[in-house]
XYZ file of C-alpha atoms in Angstrom:
494
model
C 0.000 0.000 0.000
C 1.154 3.555 -0.696
C -0.616 6.349 1.233
C -3.446 3.946 2.008
C -4.011 3.017 -1.646
C -2.854 0.286 -4.043
C 0.832 0.517 -4.906
C 0.844 2.335 -8.246
C 4.215 0.784 -9.132
C 2.545 -2.544 -9.889
C 0.969 -0.854 -12.950
C 4.431 -0.573 -14.541
C 5.774 -3.980 -13.638
C 4.097 -6.023 -16.357
C 5.611 -8.759 -18.466
C 6.259 -7.500 -22.001
C 6.730 -3.812 -21.092
C 9.666 -1.990 -22.653
C 12.074 -0.247 -20.310
C 14.270 2.604 -21.494
C 17.694 2.923 -19.893
C 19.515 6.194 -20.447
C 23.253 6.060 -19.887
C 25.800 8.713 -20.872
C 23.031 10.516 -22.716
C 22.144 7.506 -24.891
C 18.926 5.508 -24.721
C 18.775 1.741 -24.867
C 15.798 -0.571 -24.540
C 15.116 -3.681 -22.516
C 12.184 -6.068 -22.342
C 10.674 -6.721 -18.927
C 9.900 -10.381 -18.342
C 9.038 -12.767 -15.501
C 8.110 -10.197 -12.794
C 7.884 -11.809 -9.383
C 6.014 -10.257 -6.417
C 6.852 -11.327 -2.870
C 5.138 -10.453 0.431
C 6.934 -11.591 3.537
C 6.247 -10.119 6.953
C 6.124 -6.357 6.650
C 8.063 -6.174 3.396
C 6.831 -6.393 -0.162
C 9.398 -6.881 -2.922
C 9.328 -7.229 -6.703
C 11.954 -9.084 -8.710
C 12.094 -8.480 -12.439
C 14.232 -9.766 -15.308
C 15.063 -7.461 -18.185
C 16.527 -8.754 -21.424
C 17.947 -6.478 -24.057
C 15.468 -6.284 -26.910
C 18.001 -7.914 -29.227
C 16.836 -11.168 -27.577
C 13.760 -10.911 -29.805
C 16.037 -11.838 -32.695
C 16.051 -15.389 -31.289
C 12.566 -15.803 -32.763
C 13.230 -14.089 -36.078
C 14.083 -15.967 -39.292
C 13.858 -19.323 -37.532
C 13.564 -21.166 -40.839
C 16.329 -19.328 -42.660
C 18.814 -21.850 -44.050
C 22.306 -21.400 -45.423
C 24.084 -23.705 -47.853
C 26.611 -23.429 -50.669
C 24.112 -21.397 -52.693
C 23.715 -18.472 -50.261
C 26.100 -19.239 -47.399
C 29.438 -18.211 -48.922
C 30.393 -14.552 -48.742
C 31.704 -11.622 -46.747
C 30.476 -10.788 -43.256
C 28.246 -8.019 -44.606
C 26.720 -10.272 -47.266
C 25.800 -12.950 -44.705
C 24.541 -10.505 -42.076
C 22.198 -8.680 -44.442
C 20.481 -11.981 -45.209
C 20.135 -12.783 -41.503
C 18.625 -9.393 -40.626
C 16.223 -9.218 -43.557
C 12.573 -8.948 -42.409
C 13.539 -8.866 -38.707
C 12.917 -5.157 -38.085
C 16.615 -4.695 -37.414
C 19.205 -3.178 -39.751
C 22.921 -3.622 -40.229
C 24.722 -0.580 -38.862
C 28.492 -0.443 -39.179
C 30.190 -3.583 -40.479
C 33.934 -3.733 -40.397
C 35.758 -5.075 -43.451
C 37.704 -8.176 -42.478
C 40.913 -9.185 -44.232
C 43.000 -12.330 -44.500
C 46.484 -12.511 -43.022
C 47.952 -10.805 -46.090
C 46.038 -7.634 -45.174
C 44.737 -7.277 -48.738
C 42.307 -10.090 -49.456
C 38.843 -9.561 -47.995
C 37.687 -12.490 -45.904
C 35.044 -14.785 -47.346
C 33.671 -17.569 -45.189
C 31.035 -20.277 -45.463
C 28.002 -20.457 -43.181
C 25.954 -23.625 -42.968
C 22.592 -23.878 -41.217
C 19.630 -26.223 -41.602
C 17.272 -23.744 -39.967
C 15.766 -23.218 -36.501
C 18.810 -21.244 -35.389
C 17.138 -17.849 -35.366
C 18.704 -14.521 -36.326
C 20.481 -13.974 -32.984
C 22.375 -17.280 -33.073
C 23.145 -16.860 -36.770
C 24.726 -13.483 -35.996
C 26.832 -15.219 -33.335
C 27.822 -17.893 -35.867
C 28.929 -15.262 -38.372
C 30.922 -13.390 -35.723
C 32.704 -16.637 -34.831
C 33.649 -17.137 -38.481
C 35.134 -13.650 -38.792
C 36.588 -13.249 -35.261
C 34.142 -10.432 -34.660
C 31.768 -9.133 -31.980
C 28.272 -7.688 -32.386
C 27.050 -4.465 -30.798
C 23.246 -4.205 -30.564
C 21.686 -0.749 -30.439
C 18.163 -1.105 -29.062
C 17.221 2.527 -29.760
C 17.981 2.460 -33.497
C 17.422 -1.304 -33.860
C 20.793 -1.752 -35.549
C 23.538 -4.350 -35.264
C 27.133 -3.241 -35.775
C 29.978 -5.672 -36.256
C 33.540 -5.016 -35.101
C 36.725 -7.042 -35.138
C 37.686 -8.663 -31.841
C 41.011 -6.860 -32.199
C 39.353 -3.452 -32.372
C 38.380 -1.970 -29.021
C 37.709 1.607 -28.031
C 37.869 0.825 -24.310
C 40.883 -0.667 -22.544
C 40.744 -1.734 -18.915
C 43.968 -2.551 -17.063
C 43.819 -5.036 -14.213
C 46.932 -5.155 -12.043
C 47.536 -7.383 -9.046
C 47.978 -5.184 -6.000
C 46.193 -2.239 -7.612
C 42.661 -3.320 -8.433
C 42.963 -7.117 -8.151
C 43.109 -9.314 -5.046
C 43.866 -12.512 -6.925
C 44.534 -13.987 -10.369
C 44.244 -17.553 -11.652
C 45.895 -18.203 -15.006
C 45.150 -21.522 -16.702
C 46.926 -22.563 -19.858
C 45.549 -25.608 -21.699
C 47.698 -27.104 -24.452
C 45.802 -30.394 -24.673
C 44.112 -29.581 -27.984
C 47.077 -27.997 -29.782
C 47.514 -29.022 -33.427
C 50.737 -28.511 -35.375
C 49.750 -30.295 -38.593
C 46.208 -29.711 -39.792
C 44.849 -31.844 -42.631
C 42.269 -29.903 -44.646
C 39.566 -31.403 -46.820
C 36.785 -29.943 -48.901
C 33.920 -31.510 -50.771
C 34.104 -34.676 -52.887
C 31.309 -33.906 -55.337
C 30.187 -34.776 -58.836
C 31.992 -31.679 -60.125
C 35.320 -32.707 -58.599
C 37.286 -32.454 -55.367
C 37.835 -29.169 -53.549
C 41.167 -29.155 -51.700
C 43.948 -26.750 -50.783
C 46.823 -28.467 -52.596
C 46.696 -26.182 -55.645
C 46.596 -22.947 -53.595
C 48.778 -23.934 -50.642
C 52.334 -22.629 -51.300
C 53.713 -25.997 -50.194
C 51.420 -27.871 -52.583
C 50.416 -30.133 -49.692
C 46.950 -31.025 -48.319
C 47.827 -29.860 -44.812
C 49.107 -26.828 -42.894
C 52.060 -26.804 -40.477
C 52.555 -24.450 -37.537
C 55.170 -25.031 -34.822
C 55.122 -21.412 -33.584
C 54.168 -22.351 -30.034
C 57.102 -24.722 -29.618
C 59.387 -22.096 -31.145
C 58.198 -19.648 -28.488
C 58.976 -22.224 -25.813
C 62.507 -22.572 -27.189
C 62.266 -26.347 -27.624
C 62.122 -26.213 -31.423
C 65.847 -26.419 -32.092
C 67.980 -25.923 -35.188
C 67.854 -29.688 -35.697
C 64.074 -29.551 -35.769
C 64.184 -26.680 -38.271
C 66.463 -28.720 -40.519
C 64.223 -31.777 -40.198
C 61.219 -29.627 -41.142
C 63.000 -28.220 -44.196
C 64.091 -31.708 -45.289
C 60.580 -33.037 -44.786
C 58.922 -30.317 -46.847
C 61.438 -30.733 -49.659
C 61.187 -34.537 -49.754
C 57.429 -34.896 -49.228
C 56.636 -32.292 -51.886
C 58.803 -34.102 -54.443
C 57.343 -37.492 -53.487
C 53.750 -36.250 -53.683
C 54.344 -34.615 -57.050
C 55.731 -37.923 -58.316
C 52.858 -39.984 -56.949
C 50.353 -37.444 -58.293
C 51.861 -37.729 -61.778
C 51.756 -41.525 -61.590
C 48.168 -41.391 -60.346
C 47.141 -39.208 -63.281
C 48.820 -41.607 -65.707
C 47.015 -44.554 -64.127
C 43.684 -42.779 -64.499
C 44.406 -42.049 -68.147
C 45.387 -45.657 -68.803
C 42.287 -46.940 -67.012
C 40.103 -44.654 -69.108
C 41.683 -45.942 -72.302
C 41.268 -49.546 -71.162
C 37.650 -48.895 -70.226
C 37.072 -47.558 -73.709
C 38.570 -50.701 -75.215
C 37.044 -53.449 -73.057
C 35.152 -51.776 -70.189
C 35.552 -52.219 -66.451
C 36.211 -55.936 -66.345
C 38.065 -58.511 -64.264
C 40.781 -60.443 -66.040
C 44.110 -62.255 -65.692
C 46.842 -61.541 -68.248
C 49.586 -64.145 -68.745
C 52.865 -63.084 -70.368
C 54.244 -66.106 -72.229
C 57.783 -67.111 -73.143
C 58.331 -70.234 -75.212
C 54.845 -71.520 -74.276
C 55.552 -71.041 -70.548
C 53.943 -68.457 -68.282
C 56.619 -65.885 -67.388
C 54.439 -63.319 -65.627
C 50.877 -63.066 -64.319
C 48.954 -59.790 -63.985
C 45.582 -59.490 -62.241
C 43.298 -56.740 -63.528
C 40.103 -55.233 -62.187
C 38.894 -57.163 -59.146
C 40.627 -60.407 -60.134
C 42.427 -62.161 -57.277
C 45.421 -64.488 -56.966
C 43.025 -67.365 -56.369
C 41.711 -66.898 -59.921
C 45.103 -67.058 -61.640
C 45.444 -70.888 -62.011
C 44.263 -72.126 -65.424
C 41.962 -75.133 -65.390
C 41.264 -77.500 -68.304
C 37.853 -75.894 -68.837
C 38.990 -72.261 -68.782
C 38.615 -70.482 -72.113
C 41.466 -68.090 -72.876
C 42.185 -65.578 -75.602
C 45.715 -66.278 -76.901
C 47.638 -63.540 -78.763
C 50.150 -64.814 -81.329
C 53.392 -63.284 -82.617
C 51.812 -62.737 -86.065
C 49.333 -60.241 -84.523
C 46.297 -62.540 -84.526
C 44.557 -64.151 -81.580
C 42.278 -67.106 -81.024
C 40.350 -68.813 -78.242
C 41.545 -72.015 -76.586
C 40.947 -74.063 -73.433
C 43.594 -75.293 -71.050
C 47.156 -74.100 -70.423
C 49.036 -75.756 -73.283
C 50.229 -72.832 -75.383
C 52.000 -72.867 -78.771
C 55.612 -71.647 -78.856
C 54.742 -68.547 -80.879
C 52.080 -67.407 -78.389
C 52.955 -64.093 -76.653
C 50.063 -63.459 -74.286
C 46.969 -65.178 -72.935
C 43.960 -63.543 -71.312
C 41.408 -65.145 -69.032
C 38.326 -62.940 -68.992
C 36.606 -63.473 -65.659
C 34.043 -60.928 -66.717
C 33.041 -60.586 -70.343
C 34.543 -57.644 -72.231
C 32.465 -54.623 -73.155
C 33.574 -51.392 -74.828
C 34.860 -51.462 -78.396
C 36.306 -54.962 -78.064
C 33.119 -56.317 -76.509
C 31.037 -54.740 -79.268
C 33.088 -56.420 -81.992
C 32.992 -59.777 -80.188
C 29.196 -59.563 -79.954
C 29.056 -58.831 -83.691
C 31.252 -61.877 -84.395
C 29.105 -64.097 -82.156
C 25.986 -62.973 -83.993
C 27.537 -63.808 -87.361
C 28.813 -67.172 -86.085
C 25.320 -67.983 -84.796
C 23.905 -67.143 -88.232
C 26.516 -69.329 -89.913
C 25.634 -72.253 -87.626
C 21.951 -71.852 -88.482
C 22.705 -71.707 -92.223
C 24.894 -74.820 -92.024
C 22.004 -76.740 -90.469
C 19.798 -75.670 -93.367
C 22.558 -76.629 -95.799
C 22.768 -80.128 -94.329
C 19.018 -80.648 -94.677
C 18.524 -79.585 -98.300
C 19.541 -81.346 -101.500
C 18.347 -78.632 -103.837
C 21.509 -77.335 -105.553
C 20.108 -73.886 -106.101
C 19.211 -73.509 -102.409
C 22.521 -75.012 -101.367
C 24.407 -72.546 -103.530
C 22.454 -69.630 -102.043
C 23.065 -70.820 -98.490
C 26.764 -71.291 -99.205
C 27.030 -67.768 -100.574
C 25.425 -66.400 -97.383
C 27.843 -68.402 -95.237
C 30.812 -67.132 -97.258
C 29.615 -63.530 -96.928
C 29.256 -63.918 -93.172
C 32.731 -65.446 -92.895
C 34.169 -62.546 -94.844
C 32.295 -60.219 -92.533
C 33.888 -61.881 -89.524
C 37.334 -61.484 -91.056
C 36.657 -57.802 -91.700
C 35.853 -57.349 -88.000
C 39.206 -58.864 -87.058
C 41.215 -56.924 -89.633
C 41.825 -53.173 -89.863
C 39.624 -51.497 -92.432
C 40.917 -48.079 -93.465
C 40.698 -45.859 -90.412
C 38.746 -48.461 -88.422
C 40.892 -50.617 -86.134
C 40.087 -54.312 -86.185
C 39.682 -56.665 -83.233
C 43.233 -58.015 -83.599
C 44.666 -54.502 -83.255
C 42.340 -53.500 -80.413
C 43.088 -56.608 -78.359
C 46.853 -56.161 -78.718
C 46.520 -52.459 -77.877
C 44.612 -53.358 -74.693
C 47.333 -55.815 -73.680
C 50.036 -53.183 -74.221
C 48.068 -50.741 -72.039
C 47.846 -53.365 -69.293
C 51.619 -53.906 -69.427
C 52.217 -50.153 -69.369
C 49.803 -49.754 -66.480
C 51.613 -52.453 -64.511
C 54.904 -50.571 -64.728
C 53.301 -47.225 -63.793
C 51.521 -48.834 -60.864
C 54.819 -50.276 -59.667
C 56.356 -46.788 -59.733
C 53.306 -45.354 -57.962
C 53.492 -47.919 -55.152
C 57.223 -47.284 -54.811
C 56.495 -43.557 -54.502
C 53.897 -44.245 -51.792
C 56.416 -46.399 -49.899
C 58.888 -43.519 -50.164
C 56.308 -41.145 -48.682
C 55.752 -43.482 -45.748
C 59.482 -43.549 -45.090
C 59.646 -39.728 -45.264
C 56.713 -39.458 -42.849
C 58.371 -41.928 -40.483
C 61.642 -39.938 -40.417
C 59.760 -36.680 -39.824
C 57.656 -38.156 -37.017
C 60.786 -39.471 -35.298
C 62.539 -36.100 -35.632
C 59.582 -34.068 -34.313
C 58.597 -36.442 -31.550
C 55.697 -35.194 -29.433
C 55.700 -31.823 -31.188
C 54.052 -33.338 -34.273
C 50.348 -33.273 -33.401
C 47.902 -34.038 -36.194
C 44.434 -32.596 -36.561
C 41.692 -32.693 -39.155
C 39.322 -29.994 -40.391
C 36.751 -30.202 -43.178
C 34.376 -27.791 -44.866
C 32.211 -29.103 -47.711
C 30.489 -25.796 -48.444
C 32.965 -24.638 -51.087
C 32.591 -25.619 -54.736
C 35.294 -26.251 -57.377
C 36.974 -22.933 -58.129
C 36.711 -21.773 -54.496
C 39.789 -23.591 -53.227
C 41.440 -20.310 -52.190
C 38.478 -19.501 -49.929
C 38.829 -22.904 -48.265
C 42.567 -22.280 -47.820
C 42.113 -18.880 -46.185
C 39.510 -20.210 -43.777
C 41.797 -23.121 -42.908
C 44.594 -20.653 -42.100
C 42.332 -19.005 -39.537
C 41.485 -22.368 -38.004
C 45.171 -23.326 -37.884
C 46.091 -20.044 -36.195
C 43.707 -20.805 -33.329
C 44.613 -24.473 -32.975
C 48.390 -23.951 -33.020
C 48.428 -22.209 -29.627
C 47.129 -23.205 -26.191
C 44.019 -21.606 -24.765
C 44.615 -19.307 -21.797
C 41.878 -18.419 -19.322
C 42.013 -15.983 -16.414
C 39.913 -15.869 -13.283
C 40.351 -12.626 -11.316
C 39.183 -11.288 -7.953
C 38.503 -7.563 -8.291
C 39.043 -5.379 -5.234
C 36.052 -3.486 -3.925
C 37.262 0.123 -4.081
C 33.842 1.736 -3.975
C 34.467 3.081 -0.460
C 37.812 4.677 -1.311
C 37.385 8.400 -1.770
C 38.935 10.085 -4.759
C 39.277 6.803 -6.666
C 37.674 6.751 -10.087
C 35.401 3.771 -10.535
C 36.340 1.196 -13.145
C 33.894 0.835 -16.030
C 33.250 -2.841 -16.757
C 31.353 -3.072 -20.048
C 30.749 -5.875 -22.502
C 33.536 -6.383 -25.073
C 35.979 -4.128 -23.223
C 39.569 -5.155 -23.914
C 41.475 -6.239 -20.820
C 45.158 -6.018 -20.033
C 45.927 -8.291 -17.088
C 49.315 -7.927 -15.419
C 50.925 -9.906 -12.649
C 54.693 -10.160 -12.809
C 54.696 -13.251 -10.601
C 52.632 -15.271 -13.102
C 54.449 -14.161 -16.259
């Protein structure tokens, strides 16, 4: 009761009311929520909670999604989408640059919805190492770099601090970060082509250099590693490209098939090559296996068993029937042979000379047709040529694959030497972002650099006990405000 009447203050303590706070001549607005009235003994109290009106952004644009169509861009580009139709505007937005100080930062934002505008703004700030400033009076959001502060508060032990706890956590440090992008239908997005080292990972031993434990020997081992691994990866990449080209040519000739190729010498098997998904268990030749045998004169024929003539060069056991150009010609030959067999049956049944002559002419024409499929005809390669070309590609592929595997073994040895030289300082990590499309590898690289910069150093947290100096006359009060930069000093802990 106030002066015998109902307390008029209750009229202004209502959930949903806006409260204006004027500070340093500037208005800001808060939303009153969850008022609580208490009556105990002779006292009546009211407890209220006031959220800044920017909290309303939690329920704005709940179903806004971001993907690789609209989620890749500068901070301003992403923020304008988030704030659209919220009643809030983008105020000042700092321009963020990569480490070179020239390239404007572009990052990728991914969201399946139900985040709300407020959390999306937080997500964007995390991507750009930024902080938001919400102005409730003008309904604007301004974005500043975390490194840009107008206010600086110094906290010194013995001056305005009673105690300091400093905790340094190096558990999650990473010194080699493997970076991957998207494996899509349009190709792979990686950093190899834009990384100056040409490697799919980033290295950063700056923390151990600061500690003084990264010695000249470690520097030399790092230099040797980068030189050797780059050369080895270039070699294996070249071999890999050659293998892909050879596989494509083989696929064109006889498709993706399983086979065993036997290299013959004086009718004996000198070498066995498994192709496709063929296994060692399928290499023995049984009496019922049908093989294609290539002769020194350039022809080939089918046979069963493993007794080869002396002038045979190669034999192929097709575990899966050939397709491609070779398979097409073999199907054409089979069709003609089937027709010949049918005509021969008719020939055996008739005694009419005129019919017999006609049937024989058809058989002869089909036989000539089969020979034309085997032989080259002008610019058209015949089956004999195509089969021998396929065998030569298999032999070439075998040698390239041997070099590729040797290169991979070399890389493993280089990695082993580097790991032994670095010891516990080599700490691997993995980071992936599938938002970027082919052609945006540089954007992936720049974002990875930012991730590496954070992961390469330990996290440091401070807990401080601030002295209560409110009763000291003539002492200017400290202004603790959100996003104020702090300089904490205690010589004992440094």
